[in-house]
C-alpha positions as CSV (number, residue, x, y, z in Angstrom):
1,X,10.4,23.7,-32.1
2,X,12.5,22.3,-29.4
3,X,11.5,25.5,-27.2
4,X,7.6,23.8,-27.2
5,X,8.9,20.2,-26.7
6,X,10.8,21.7,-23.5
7,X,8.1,23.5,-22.5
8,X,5.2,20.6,-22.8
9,X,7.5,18.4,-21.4
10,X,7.9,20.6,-18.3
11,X,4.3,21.3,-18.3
12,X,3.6,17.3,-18.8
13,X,6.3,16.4,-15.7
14,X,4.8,19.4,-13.8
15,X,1.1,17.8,-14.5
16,X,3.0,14.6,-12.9
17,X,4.6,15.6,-9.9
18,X,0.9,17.6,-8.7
19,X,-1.0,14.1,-9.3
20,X,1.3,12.1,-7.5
21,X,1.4,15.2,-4.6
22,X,-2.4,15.0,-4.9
23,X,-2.3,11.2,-4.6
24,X,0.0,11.3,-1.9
25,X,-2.3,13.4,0.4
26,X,-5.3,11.1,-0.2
27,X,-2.5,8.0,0.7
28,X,-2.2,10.2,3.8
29,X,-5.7,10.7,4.6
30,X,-6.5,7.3,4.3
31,X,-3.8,6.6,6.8
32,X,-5.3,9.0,8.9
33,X,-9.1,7.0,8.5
34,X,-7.4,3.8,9.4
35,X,-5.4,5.5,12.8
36,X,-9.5,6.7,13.5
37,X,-10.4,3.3,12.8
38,X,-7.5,1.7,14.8
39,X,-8.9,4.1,18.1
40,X,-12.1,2.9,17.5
41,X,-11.3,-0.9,17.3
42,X,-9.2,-0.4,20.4
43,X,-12.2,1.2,22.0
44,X,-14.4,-2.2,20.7
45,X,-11.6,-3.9,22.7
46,X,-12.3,-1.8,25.7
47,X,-16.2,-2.4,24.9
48,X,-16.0,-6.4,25.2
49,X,-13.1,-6.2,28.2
50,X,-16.0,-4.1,30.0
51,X,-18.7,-6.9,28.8
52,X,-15.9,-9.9,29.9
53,X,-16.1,-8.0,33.7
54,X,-20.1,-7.9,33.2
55,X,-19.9,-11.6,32.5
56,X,-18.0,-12.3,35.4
57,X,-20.0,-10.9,37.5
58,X,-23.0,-12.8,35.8
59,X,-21.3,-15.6,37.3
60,X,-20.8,-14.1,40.7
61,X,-24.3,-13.3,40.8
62,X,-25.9,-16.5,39.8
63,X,-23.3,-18.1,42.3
64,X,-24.8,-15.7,45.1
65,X,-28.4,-17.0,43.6
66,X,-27.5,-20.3,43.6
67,X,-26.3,-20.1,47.2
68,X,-29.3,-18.0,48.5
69,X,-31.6,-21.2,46.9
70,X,-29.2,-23.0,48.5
71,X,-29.9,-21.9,52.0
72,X,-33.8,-20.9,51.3
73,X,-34.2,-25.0,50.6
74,X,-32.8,-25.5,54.2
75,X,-35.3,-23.2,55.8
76,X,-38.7,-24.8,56.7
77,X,-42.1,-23.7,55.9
78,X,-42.9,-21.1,53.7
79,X,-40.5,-18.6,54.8
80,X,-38.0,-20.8,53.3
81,X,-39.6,-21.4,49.6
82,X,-40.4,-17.3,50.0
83,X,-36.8,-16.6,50.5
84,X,-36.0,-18.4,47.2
85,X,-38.5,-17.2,45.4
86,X,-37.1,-13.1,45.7
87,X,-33.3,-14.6,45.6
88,X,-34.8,-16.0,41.9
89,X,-35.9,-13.1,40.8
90,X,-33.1,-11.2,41.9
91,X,-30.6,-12.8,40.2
92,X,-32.8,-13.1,37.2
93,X,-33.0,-9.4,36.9
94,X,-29.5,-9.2,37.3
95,X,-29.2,-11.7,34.3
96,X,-31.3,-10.2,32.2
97,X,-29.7,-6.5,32.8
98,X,-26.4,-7.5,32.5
99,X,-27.3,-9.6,29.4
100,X,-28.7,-6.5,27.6
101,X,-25.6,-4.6,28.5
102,X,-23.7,-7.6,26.8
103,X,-25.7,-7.5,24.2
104,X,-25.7,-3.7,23.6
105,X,-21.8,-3.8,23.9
106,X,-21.8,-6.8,20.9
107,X,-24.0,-4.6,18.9
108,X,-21.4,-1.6,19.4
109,X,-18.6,-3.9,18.4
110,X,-19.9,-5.3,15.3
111,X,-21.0,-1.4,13.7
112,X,-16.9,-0.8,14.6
113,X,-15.4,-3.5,12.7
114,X,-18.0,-3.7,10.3
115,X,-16.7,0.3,9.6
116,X,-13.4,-0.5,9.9
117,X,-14.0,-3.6,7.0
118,X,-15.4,-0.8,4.9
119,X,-12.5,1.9,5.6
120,X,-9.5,-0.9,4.7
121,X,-11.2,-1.7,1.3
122,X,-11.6,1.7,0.6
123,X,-8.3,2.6,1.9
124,X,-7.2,-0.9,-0.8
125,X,-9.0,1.0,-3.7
126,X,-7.6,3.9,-3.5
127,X,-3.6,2.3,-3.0
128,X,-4.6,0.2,-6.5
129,X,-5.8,3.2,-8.1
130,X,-2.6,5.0,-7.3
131,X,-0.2,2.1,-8.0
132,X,-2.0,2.0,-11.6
133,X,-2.1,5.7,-12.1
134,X,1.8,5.3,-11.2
135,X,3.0,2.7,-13.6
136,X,0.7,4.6,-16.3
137,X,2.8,7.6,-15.6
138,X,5.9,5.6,-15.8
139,X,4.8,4.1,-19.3
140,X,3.8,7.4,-20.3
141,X,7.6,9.0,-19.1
142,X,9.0,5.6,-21.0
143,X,7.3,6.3,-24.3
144,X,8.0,9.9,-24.0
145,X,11.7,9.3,-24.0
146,X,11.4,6.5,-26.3
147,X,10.4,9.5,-29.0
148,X,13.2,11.9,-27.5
149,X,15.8,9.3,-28.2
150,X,14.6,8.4,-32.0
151,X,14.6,12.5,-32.8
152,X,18.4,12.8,-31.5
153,X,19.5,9.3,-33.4
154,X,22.7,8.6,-34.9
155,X,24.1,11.1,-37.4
156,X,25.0,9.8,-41.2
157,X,28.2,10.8,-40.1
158,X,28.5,8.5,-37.1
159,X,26.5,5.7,-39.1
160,X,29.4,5.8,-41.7
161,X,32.1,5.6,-39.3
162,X,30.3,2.6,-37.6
163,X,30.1,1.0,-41.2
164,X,34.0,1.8,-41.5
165,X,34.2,0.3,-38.3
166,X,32.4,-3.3,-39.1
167,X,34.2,-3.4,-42.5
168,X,37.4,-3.0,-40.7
169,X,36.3,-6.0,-38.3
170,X,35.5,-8.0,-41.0
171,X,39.0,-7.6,-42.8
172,X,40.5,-8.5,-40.1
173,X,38.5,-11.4,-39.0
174,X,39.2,-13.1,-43.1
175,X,42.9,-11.7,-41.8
176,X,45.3,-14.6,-41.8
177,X,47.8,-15.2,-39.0
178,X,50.6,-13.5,-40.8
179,X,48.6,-10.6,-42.0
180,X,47.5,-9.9,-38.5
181,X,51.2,-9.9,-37.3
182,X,52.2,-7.4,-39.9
183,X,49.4,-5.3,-39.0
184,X,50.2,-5.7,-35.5
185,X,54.0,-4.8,-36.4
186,X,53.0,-1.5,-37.9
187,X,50.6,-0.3,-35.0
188,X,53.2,-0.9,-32.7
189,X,55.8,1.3,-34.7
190,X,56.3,4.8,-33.1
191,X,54.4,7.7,-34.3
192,X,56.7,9.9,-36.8
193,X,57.9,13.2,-34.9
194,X,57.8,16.2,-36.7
């Protein structure tokens, strides 16, 4: 009988060690999702650095266009209000190209940290999951020894010696001072050689 206990024990801890192997990979695979995830935030980052310069030079070119008006208002005669006219529509071009690029880049951005959101709750789940699968496990190993330790409990023997042992306590306790300093006397003889 003790053979099977041994033996589904092992099977039981062997069962264990594979499950928390097994959940240790999908830990590690996770970690790998949120390193992807990590690349592609940095590559967001790169994404609205790139749409920052675009912006900038937004500005640049609307200062050009408001120069070219500038200098179009000065000429006389049609040439003049022709000039601004084209520098208008120049820069409004520009505008409206670089503001789809902006807005294209935003659009990029947002499907990359919406994706990450979704990988890090995943990634949450699963860490739950294991942490609960864990202390499960560690209730199950505490109950399992909980049983081992009632079938090897305290031989009658060693129950009567611990009576013996209480009784004696107790005598001595109700002991007055002098009895206590005769037993004390006759511990403290020597032991009798033979």
């Amino acid at each position: 009988m003790p053979d099977h206990d041994s033996t589904t024990q092992r099977e039981f801890f062997d069962k264990l060690h594979d499950k928390i192997d097994a959940y240790t990979m999908e830990v590690d695979r996770f970690h790998d999702d949120a390193s992807h995830f990590s690349r592609r935030v940095a590559e967001c980052d790169r994404l609205v650095r790139l749409a920052q310069t675009s912006l900038t030079q937004i500005d640049v070119k609307v200062a050009e266009a408001v120069q070219i008006e500038s200098r179009a208002a000065t000429i006389a005669g049609a040439a003049g209000r022709e000039a601004g006219r084209v520098a208008a529509e120049a820069a409004g071009q520009a505008v409206d190209q670089l503001m789809q690029t902006v807005a294209g880049l935003t659009a990029d951005a947002d499907r990359v940290r919406l994706a990450l959101h979704r990988s890090v709750g995943k990634t949450g789940l699963w860490i739950a999951f294991y942490v609960v699968c864990t202390l499960g496990l560690c209730v199950l190993t505490a109950c399992a020894t909980y049983w081992i330790a009632q079938k090897n409990a305290v031989t009658p023997e060693i129950a009567h010696y611990a009576e013996l042992g209480k009784m004696h306590e107790s005598l001595l306790n109700k002991a007055s001072e002098r009895e206590v300093k005769t037993i004390n006397a006759i511990l403290a003889r020597p032991a009798k050689q033979k």
